[in-house]
């Protein structure tokens, strides 16, 4: 066999073999491996009658973002969720760490509990309160009124959370708490 031809056959065979086993071949684009999402564990054991809505809020966030995933804790947790009779609130202890209080006062006034849980997880993910009154903005919180049951972050909120976790944003310890609107005060927009 001609030496040039045998080298050509060998080269074709070698390229085919490399492609078959998944090794990069010159001129072939290779996608960078995607970073695994950061897992943030939560313990809803103290959430009492809100446990199911906390789990639903976690599912909503998991379907909305790529860089973080909420999972129930098996042992110690990054986020502890408890129920009390006050107004809902969250305390951050850094990005993806903190405590959520599922306050019954807001639910008793007619606010959607799943929206409350998702909103409070938003704080844990580095989002501030934005009192816009717009129902489609999760972080508008109670300013959207009791008719609002949207528990999904909008595209901008989800993108901000993804950026926070991609960049490892430093979230200072902070307590996010609202005072309940007075009983005779209606929120109008």
mmCIF file of C-alpha atoms in Angstrom, residues 69-185:
data_model
loop_
_atom_site.group_PDB
_atom_site.id
_atom_site.type_symbol
_atom_site.label_atom_id
_atom_site.label_comp_id
_atom_site.label_asym_id
_atom_site.label_seq_id
_atom_site.Cartn_x
_atom_site.Cartn_y
_atom_site.Cartn_z
ATOM 1 C CA UNK A 69 -31.925 24.495 43.719
ATOM 2 C CA UNK A 70 -33.975 24.268 46.907
ATOM 3 C CA UNK A 71 -34.063 20.834 48.511
ATOM 4 C CA UNK A 72 -35.518 19.616 51.804
ATOM 5 C CA UNK A 73 -32.782 19.200 54.397
ATOM 6 C CA UNK A 74 -31.610 15.849 55.632
ATOM 7 C CA UNK A 75 -29.949 17.126 58.783
ATOM 8 C CA UNK A 76 -28.820 20.721 59.202
ATOM 9 C CA UNK A 77 -30.376 23.256 56.840
ATOM 10 C CA UNK A 78 -29.288 26.457 55.122
ATOM 11 C CA UNK A 79 -32.783 27.918 55.601
ATOM 12 C CA UNK A 80 -35.093 27.257 58.535
ATOM 13 C CA UNK A 81 -38.809 27.960 58.064
ATOM 14 C CA UNK A 82 -41.110 28.398 61.053
ATOM 15 C CA UNK A 83 -44.697 29.533 61.582
ATOM 16 C CA UNK A 84 -45.875 32.177 64.003
ATOM 17 C CA UNK A 85 -48.823 34.501 64.548
ATOM 18 C CA UNK A 86 -47.018 37.673 63.410
ATOM 19 C CA UNK A 87 -46.379 39.195 59.995
ATOM 20 C CA UNK A 88 -44.238 37.175 57.518
ATOM 21 C CA UNK A 89 -40.536 38.009 57.483
ATOM 22 C CA UNK A 90 -37.125 36.698 56.504
ATOM 23 C CA UNK A 91 -33.646 37.100 57.921
ATOM 24 C CA UNK A 92 -30.689 36.573 55.616
ATOM 25 C CA UNK A 93 -27.404 35.229 56.941
ATOM 26 C CA UNK A 94 -25.703 35.401 53.544
ATOM 27 C CA UNK A 95 -26.756 34.303 50.072
ATOM 28 C CA UNK A 96 -28.899 31.178 50.375
ATOM 29 C CA UNK A 97 -28.863 31.158 54.181
ATOM 30 C CA UNK A 98 -31.308 32.445 56.763
ATOM 31 C CA UNK A 99 -34.662 32.024 58.450
ATOM 32 C CA UNK A 100 -38.222 32.525 57.239
ATOM 33 C CA UNK A 101 -41.213 33.178 59.471
ATOM 34 C CA UNK A 102 -44.540 32.253 57.872
ATOM 35 C CA UNK A 103 -46.683 34.773 59.743
ATOM 36 C CA UNK A 104 -50.342 33.911 60.065
ATOM 37 C CA UNK A 105 -51.348 37.576 60.321
ATOM 38 C CA UNK A 106 -50.967 38.129 56.553
ATOM 39 C CA UNK A 107 -52.806 34.900 55.741
ATOM 40 C CA UNK A 108 -55.613 35.880 58.119
ATOM 41 C CA UNK A 109 -55.887 39.165 56.187
ATOM 42 C CA UNK A 110 -56.301 37.211 52.937
ATOM 43 C CA UNK A 111 -52.783 37.116 51.450
ATOM 44 C CA UNK A 112 -51.864 33.957 49.545
ATOM 45 C CA UNK A 113 -49.586 31.704 51.650
ATOM 46 C CA UNK A 114 -47.712 30.220 48.664
ATOM 47 C CA UNK A 115 -46.940 33.732 47.409
ATOM 48 C CA UNK A 116 -45.724 34.642 50.898
ATOM 49 C CA UNK A 117 -43.380 31.633 51.052
ATOM 50 C CA UNK A 118 -42.016 32.267 47.547
ATOM 51 C CA UNK A 119 -41.545 35.976 48.357
ATOM 52 C CA UNK A 120 -39.595 35.162 51.527
ATOM 53 C CA UNK A 121 -37.384 32.682 49.621
ATOM 54 C CA UNK A 122 -36.710 35.601 47.255
ATOM 55 C CA UNK A 123 -35.100 37.478 50.160
ATOM 56 C CA UNK A 124 -32.968 34.433 50.978
ATOM 57 C CA UNK A 125 -31.831 34.529 47.334
ATOM 58 C CA UNK A 126 -30.759 38.170 47.626
ATOM 59 C CA UNK A 127 -33.842 40.012 46.348
ATOM 60 C CA UNK A 128 -35.058 43.151 48.135
ATOM 61 C CA UNK A 129 -38.638 44.234 48.725
ATOM 62 C CA UNK A 130 -40.052 46.213 45.823
ATOM 63 C CA UNK A 131 -43.379 47.730 46.803
ATOM 64 C CA UNK A 132 -44.660 48.339 43.272
ATOM 65 C CA UNK A 133 -48.176 46.974 43.775
ATOM 66 C CA UNK A 134 -47.750 44.854 40.628
ATOM 67 C CA UNK A 135 -49.065 41.319 41.148
ATOM 68 C CA UNK A 136 -46.745 39.832 38.513
ATOM 69 C CA UNK A 137 -43.737 40.998 40.554
ATOM 70 C CA UNK A 138 -43.223 38.518 43.378
ATOM 71 C CA UNK A 139 -41.109 40.940 45.381
ATOM 72 C CA UNK A 140 -43.925 43.509 45.412
ATOM 73 C CA UNK A 141 -45.180 41.423 48.324
ATOM 74 C CA UNK A 142 -48.333 42.510 50.093
ATOM 75 C CA UNK A 143 -48.464 45.796 48.148
ATOM 76 C CA UNK A 144 -50.135 43.830 45.322
ATOM 77 C CA UNK A 145 -53.160 43.265 47.552
ATOM 78 C CA UNK A 146 -55.053 40.227 48.748
ATOM 79 C CA UNK A 147 -56.463 39.441 45.291
ATOM 80 C CA UNK A 148 -52.943 38.601 44.071
ATOM 81 C CA UNK A 149 -51.999 34.930 44.240
ATOM 82 C CA UNK A 150 -49.065 34.917 41.789
ATOM 83 C CA UNK A 151 -46.290 32.986 43.516
ATOM 84 C CA UNK A 152 -43.905 32.916 40.538
ATOM 85 C CA UNK A 153 -40.939 35.241 40.150
ATOM 86 C CA UNK A 154 -41.070 37.198 36.911
ATOM 87 C CA UNK A 155 -38.264 36.918 34.356
ATOM 88 C CA UNK A 156 -36.289 39.833 35.801
ATOM 89 C CA UNK A 157 -36.478 38.463 39.348
ATOM 90 C CA UNK A 158 -35.434 34.966 38.237
ATOM 91 C CA UNK A 159 -32.545 36.393 36.182
ATOM 92 C CA UNK A 160 -31.372 38.449 39.168
ATOM 93 C CA UNK A 161 -31.332 35.342 41.377
ATOM 94 C CA UNK A 162 -29.400 33.409 38.713
ATOM 95 C CA UNK A 163 -26.874 36.268 38.506
ATOM 96 C CA UNK A 164 -26.579 36.386 42.308
ATOM 97 C CA UNK A 165 -25.673 32.709 42.501
ATOM 98 C CA UNK A 166 -23.466 32.751 39.389
ATOM 99 C CA UNK A 167 -21.421 35.599 40.859
ATOM 100 C CA UNK A 168 -21.574 34.452 44.485
ATOM 101 C CA UNK A 169 -22.960 37.836 45.519
ATOM 102 C CA UNK A 170 -22.325 38.769 49.132
ATOM 103 C CA UNK A 171 -25.657 39.228 50.870
ATOM 104 C CA UNK A 172 -25.299 40.976 54.220
ATOM 105 C CA UNK A 173 -27.308 39.820 57.210
ATOM 106 C CA UNK A 174 -30.619 41.650 57.094
ATOM 107 C CA UNK A 175 -34.120 41.303 58.521
ATOM 108 C CA UNK A 176 -36.888 41.878 55.985
ATOM 109 C CA UNK A 177 -40.083 42.658 57.851
ATOM 110 C CA UNK A 178 -43.098 44.724 56.937
ATOM 111 C CA UNK A 179 -45.638 46.138 59.229
ATOM 112 C CA UNK A 180 -49.109 44.970 58.426
ATOM 113 C CA UNK A 181 -51.360 47.557 56.806
ATOM 114 C CA UNK A 182 -53.852 48.955 59.287
ATOM 115 C CA UNK A 183 -57.202 47.170 59.225
ATOM 116 C CA UNK A 184 -58.943 50.308 57.965
ATOM 117 C CA UNK A 185 -56.251 51.033 55.364
#
